[in-house]
Coordinates of N, CA and C in Angstrom, one line a residue:
X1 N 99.5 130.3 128.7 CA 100.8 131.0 128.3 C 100.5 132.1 127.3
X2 N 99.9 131.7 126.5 CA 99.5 132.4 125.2 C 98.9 133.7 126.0
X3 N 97.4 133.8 126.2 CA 97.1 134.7 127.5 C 97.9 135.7 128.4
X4 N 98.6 134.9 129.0 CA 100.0 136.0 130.1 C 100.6 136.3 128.8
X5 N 100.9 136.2 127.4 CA 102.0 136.5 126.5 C 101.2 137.8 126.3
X6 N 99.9 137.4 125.9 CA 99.2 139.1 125.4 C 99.0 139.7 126.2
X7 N 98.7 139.9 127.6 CA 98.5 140.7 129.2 C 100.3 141.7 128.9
X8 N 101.1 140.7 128.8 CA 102.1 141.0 128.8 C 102.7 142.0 127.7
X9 N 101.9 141.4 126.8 CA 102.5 142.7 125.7 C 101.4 143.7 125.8
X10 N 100.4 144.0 126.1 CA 99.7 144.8 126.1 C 99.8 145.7 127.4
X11 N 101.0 145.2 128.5 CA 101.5 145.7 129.3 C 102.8 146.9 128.6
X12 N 103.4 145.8 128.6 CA 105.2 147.0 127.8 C 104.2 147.9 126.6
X13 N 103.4 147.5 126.0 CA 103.3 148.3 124.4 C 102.1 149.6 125.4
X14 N 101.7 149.4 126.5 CA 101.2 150.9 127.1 C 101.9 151.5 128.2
X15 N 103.6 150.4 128.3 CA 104.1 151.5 128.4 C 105.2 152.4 128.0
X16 N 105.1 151.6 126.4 CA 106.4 152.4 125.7 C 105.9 153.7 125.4
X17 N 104.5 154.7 125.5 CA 104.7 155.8 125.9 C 105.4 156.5 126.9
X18 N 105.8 157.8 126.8 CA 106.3 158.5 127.4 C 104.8 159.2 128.0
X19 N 104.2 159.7 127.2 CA 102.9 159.9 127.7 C 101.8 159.5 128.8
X20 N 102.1 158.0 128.6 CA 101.4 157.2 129.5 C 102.0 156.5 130.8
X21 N 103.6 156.8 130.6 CA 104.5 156.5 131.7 C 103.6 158.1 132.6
X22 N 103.8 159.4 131.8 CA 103.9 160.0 132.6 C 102.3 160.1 133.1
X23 N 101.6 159.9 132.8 CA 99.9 160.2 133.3 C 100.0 159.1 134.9
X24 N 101.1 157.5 134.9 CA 101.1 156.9 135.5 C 101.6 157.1 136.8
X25 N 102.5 157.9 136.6 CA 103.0 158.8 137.5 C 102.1 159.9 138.6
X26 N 101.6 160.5 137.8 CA 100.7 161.8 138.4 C 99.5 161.1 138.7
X27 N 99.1 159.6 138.4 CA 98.4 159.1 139.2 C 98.6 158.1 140.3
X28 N 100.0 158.0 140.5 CA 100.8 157.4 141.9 C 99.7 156.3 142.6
X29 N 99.4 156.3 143.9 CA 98.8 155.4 144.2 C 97.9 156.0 145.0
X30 N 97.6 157.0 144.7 CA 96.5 158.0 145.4 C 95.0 156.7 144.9
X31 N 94.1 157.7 145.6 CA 92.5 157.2 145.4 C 91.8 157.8 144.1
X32 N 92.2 158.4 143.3 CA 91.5 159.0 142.1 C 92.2 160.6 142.0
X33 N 92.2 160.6 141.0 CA 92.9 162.2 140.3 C 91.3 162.1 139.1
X34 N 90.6 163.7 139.4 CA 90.1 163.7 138.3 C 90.4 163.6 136.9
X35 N 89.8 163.3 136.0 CA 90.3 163.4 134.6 C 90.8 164.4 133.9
X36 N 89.8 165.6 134.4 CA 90.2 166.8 133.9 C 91.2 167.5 133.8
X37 N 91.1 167.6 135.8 CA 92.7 168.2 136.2 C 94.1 167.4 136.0
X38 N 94.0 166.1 135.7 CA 95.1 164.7 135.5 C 95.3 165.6 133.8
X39 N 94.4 165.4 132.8 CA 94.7 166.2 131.5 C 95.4 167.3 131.5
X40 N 94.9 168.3 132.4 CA 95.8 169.8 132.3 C 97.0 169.6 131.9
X41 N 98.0 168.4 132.8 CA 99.2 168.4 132.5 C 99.6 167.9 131.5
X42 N 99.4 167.9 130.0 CA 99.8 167.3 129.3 C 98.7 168.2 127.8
X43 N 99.8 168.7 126.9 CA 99.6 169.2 125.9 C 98.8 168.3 124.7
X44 N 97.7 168.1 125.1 CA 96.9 167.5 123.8 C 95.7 168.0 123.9
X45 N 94.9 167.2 123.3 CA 93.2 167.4 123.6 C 92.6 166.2 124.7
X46 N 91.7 166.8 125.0 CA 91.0 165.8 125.9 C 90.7 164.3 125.2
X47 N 90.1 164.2 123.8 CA 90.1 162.9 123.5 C 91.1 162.3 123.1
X48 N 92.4 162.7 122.6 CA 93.6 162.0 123.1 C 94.6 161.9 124.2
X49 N 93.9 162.6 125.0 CA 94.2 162.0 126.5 C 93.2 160.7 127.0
X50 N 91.9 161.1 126.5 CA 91.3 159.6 126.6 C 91.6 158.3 126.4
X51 N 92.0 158.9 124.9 CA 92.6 157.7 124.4 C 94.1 156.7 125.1
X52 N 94.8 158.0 125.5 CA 96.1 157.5 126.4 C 95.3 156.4 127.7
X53 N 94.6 157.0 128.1 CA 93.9 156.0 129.4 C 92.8 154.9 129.4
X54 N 93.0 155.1 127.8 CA 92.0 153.6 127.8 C 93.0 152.5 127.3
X55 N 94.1 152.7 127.0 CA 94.9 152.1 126.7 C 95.8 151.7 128.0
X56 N 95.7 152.4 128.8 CA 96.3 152.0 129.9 C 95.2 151.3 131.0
X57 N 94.1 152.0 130.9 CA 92.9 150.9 131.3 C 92.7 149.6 131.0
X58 N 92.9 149.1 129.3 CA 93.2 147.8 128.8 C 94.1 147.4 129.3
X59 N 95.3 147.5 129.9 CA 96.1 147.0 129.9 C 96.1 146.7 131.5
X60 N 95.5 147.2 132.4 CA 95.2 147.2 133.7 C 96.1 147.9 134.5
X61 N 96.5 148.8 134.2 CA 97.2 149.9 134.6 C 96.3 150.8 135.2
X62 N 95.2 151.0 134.8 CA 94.5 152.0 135.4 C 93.0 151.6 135.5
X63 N 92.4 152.3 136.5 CA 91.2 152.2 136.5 C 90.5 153.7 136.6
X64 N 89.5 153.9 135.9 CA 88.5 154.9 135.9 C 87.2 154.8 136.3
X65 N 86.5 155.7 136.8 CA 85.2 155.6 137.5 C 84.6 156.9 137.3
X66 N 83.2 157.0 137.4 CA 82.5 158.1 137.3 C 81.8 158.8 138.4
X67 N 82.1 159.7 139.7 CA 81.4 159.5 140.4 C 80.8 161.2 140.3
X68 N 79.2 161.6 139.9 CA 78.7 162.4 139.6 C 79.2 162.5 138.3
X69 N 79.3 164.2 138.3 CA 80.0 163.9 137.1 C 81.1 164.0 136.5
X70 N 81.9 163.9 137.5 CA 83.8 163.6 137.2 C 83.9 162.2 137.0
X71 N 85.0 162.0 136.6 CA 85.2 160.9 135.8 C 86.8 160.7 136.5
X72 N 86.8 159.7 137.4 CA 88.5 159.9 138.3 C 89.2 158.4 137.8
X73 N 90.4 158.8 137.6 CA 91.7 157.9 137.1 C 92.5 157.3 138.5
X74 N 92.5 156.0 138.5 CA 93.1 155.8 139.8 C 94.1 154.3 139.4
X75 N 94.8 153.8 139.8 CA 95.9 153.1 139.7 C 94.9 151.5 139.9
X76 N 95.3 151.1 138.4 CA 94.8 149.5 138.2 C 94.3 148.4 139.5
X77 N 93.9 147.4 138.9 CA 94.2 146.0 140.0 C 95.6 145.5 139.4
X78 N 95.9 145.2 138.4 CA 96.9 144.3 137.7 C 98.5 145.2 137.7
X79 N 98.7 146.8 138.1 CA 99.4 147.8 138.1 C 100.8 147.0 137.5
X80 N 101.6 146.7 137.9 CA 103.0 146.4 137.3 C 103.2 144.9 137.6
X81 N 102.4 143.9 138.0 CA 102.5 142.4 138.3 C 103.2 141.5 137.1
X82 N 102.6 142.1 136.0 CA 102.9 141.0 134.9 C 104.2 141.4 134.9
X83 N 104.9 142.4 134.6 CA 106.1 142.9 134.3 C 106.9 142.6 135.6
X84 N 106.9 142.6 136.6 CA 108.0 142.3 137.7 C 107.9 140.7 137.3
X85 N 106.8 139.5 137.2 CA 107.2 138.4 136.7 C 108.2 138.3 136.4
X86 N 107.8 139.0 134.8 CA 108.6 138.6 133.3 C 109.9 139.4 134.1
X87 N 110.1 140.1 134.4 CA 111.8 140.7 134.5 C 112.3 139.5 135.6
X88 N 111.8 139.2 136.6 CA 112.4 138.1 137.3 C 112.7 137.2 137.4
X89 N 111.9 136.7 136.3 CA 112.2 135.3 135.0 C 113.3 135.6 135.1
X90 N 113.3 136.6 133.6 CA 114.5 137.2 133.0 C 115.8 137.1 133.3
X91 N 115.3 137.8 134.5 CA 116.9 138.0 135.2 C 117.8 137.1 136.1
X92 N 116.7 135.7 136.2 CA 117.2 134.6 136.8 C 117.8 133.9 135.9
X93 N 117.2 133.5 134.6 CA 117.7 133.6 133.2 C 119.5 133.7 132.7
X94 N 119.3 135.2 133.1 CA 120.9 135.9 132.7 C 121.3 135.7 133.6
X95 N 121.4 135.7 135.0 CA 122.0 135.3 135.9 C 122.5 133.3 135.5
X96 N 122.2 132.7 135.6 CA 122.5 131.8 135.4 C 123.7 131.5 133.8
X97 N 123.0 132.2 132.7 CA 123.8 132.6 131.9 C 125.3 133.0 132.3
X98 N 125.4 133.7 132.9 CA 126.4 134.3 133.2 C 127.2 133.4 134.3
X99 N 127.0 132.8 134.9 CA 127.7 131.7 135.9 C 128.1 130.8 135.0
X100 N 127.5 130.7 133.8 CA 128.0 129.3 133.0 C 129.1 130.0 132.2
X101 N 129.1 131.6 131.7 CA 130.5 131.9 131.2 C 131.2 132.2 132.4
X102 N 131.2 131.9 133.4 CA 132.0 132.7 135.1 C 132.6 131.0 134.5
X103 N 132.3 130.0 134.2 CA 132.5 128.5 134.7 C 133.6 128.5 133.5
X104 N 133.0 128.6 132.4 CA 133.7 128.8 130.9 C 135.0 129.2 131.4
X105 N 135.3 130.7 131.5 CA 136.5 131.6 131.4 C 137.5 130.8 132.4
X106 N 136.6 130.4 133.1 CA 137.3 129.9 134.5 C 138.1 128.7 134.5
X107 N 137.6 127.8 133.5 CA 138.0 126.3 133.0 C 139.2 126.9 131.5
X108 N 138.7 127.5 131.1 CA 139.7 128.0 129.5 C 141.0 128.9 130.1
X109 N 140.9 129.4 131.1 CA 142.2 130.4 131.3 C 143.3 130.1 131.4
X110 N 144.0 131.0 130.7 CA 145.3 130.2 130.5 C 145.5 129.4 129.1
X111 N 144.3 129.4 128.4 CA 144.5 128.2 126.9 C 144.8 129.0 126.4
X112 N 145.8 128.5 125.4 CA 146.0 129.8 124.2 C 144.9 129.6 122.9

């Protein structure tokens, strides 16, 4: 548990960029976007764009590779697994929450 807790946070906390949402994007589910040209779009320097994708690399969001000498960004093994989990937990969670006030309102109505 402990384990899935940190996968998990080290999930949400690469993707509470906006930066790194969007590099995730322009690397969709294609087979590799070079590094270079994947950087153009995005106003920094090259080594903090590195930095954005090692962060998303740790987190298994992304995978990088070197083949000659480009260096290509391509969509994780682990891509969004932990997080559809945890939200489906979640939401099974509040769902049930919520049937027990559906039960509440429904037994109280009418009390003054």
């Amino acid at each position: 548990m402990v384990q899935s807790q940190a996968t998990l946070d080290r999930t949400f906390a690469a993707l509470s960029d906006p930066t790194r949402r969007a590099i995730l994007l322009r690397v969709g589910g294609g087979s590799g976007v070079p590094m270079g040209s994947l950087s153009e779009h995005f106003q920094m320097t090259l080594t903090g764009f590195r930095k954005h994708v090692r962060i998303l690399e740790e987190a298994g969001l992304v995978t990088t590779e070197k083949v000659g000498r480009v260096r290509h960004c391509k969509p994780g093994p682990k891509r969004l697994e932990d997080v559809t989990k945890w939200v489906a937990t979640y939401r099974t969670l509040l769902e049930q929450r919520l049937e027990h006030l559906e039960d509440f309102l429904e037994r109280t109505k009418g009390t003054p």
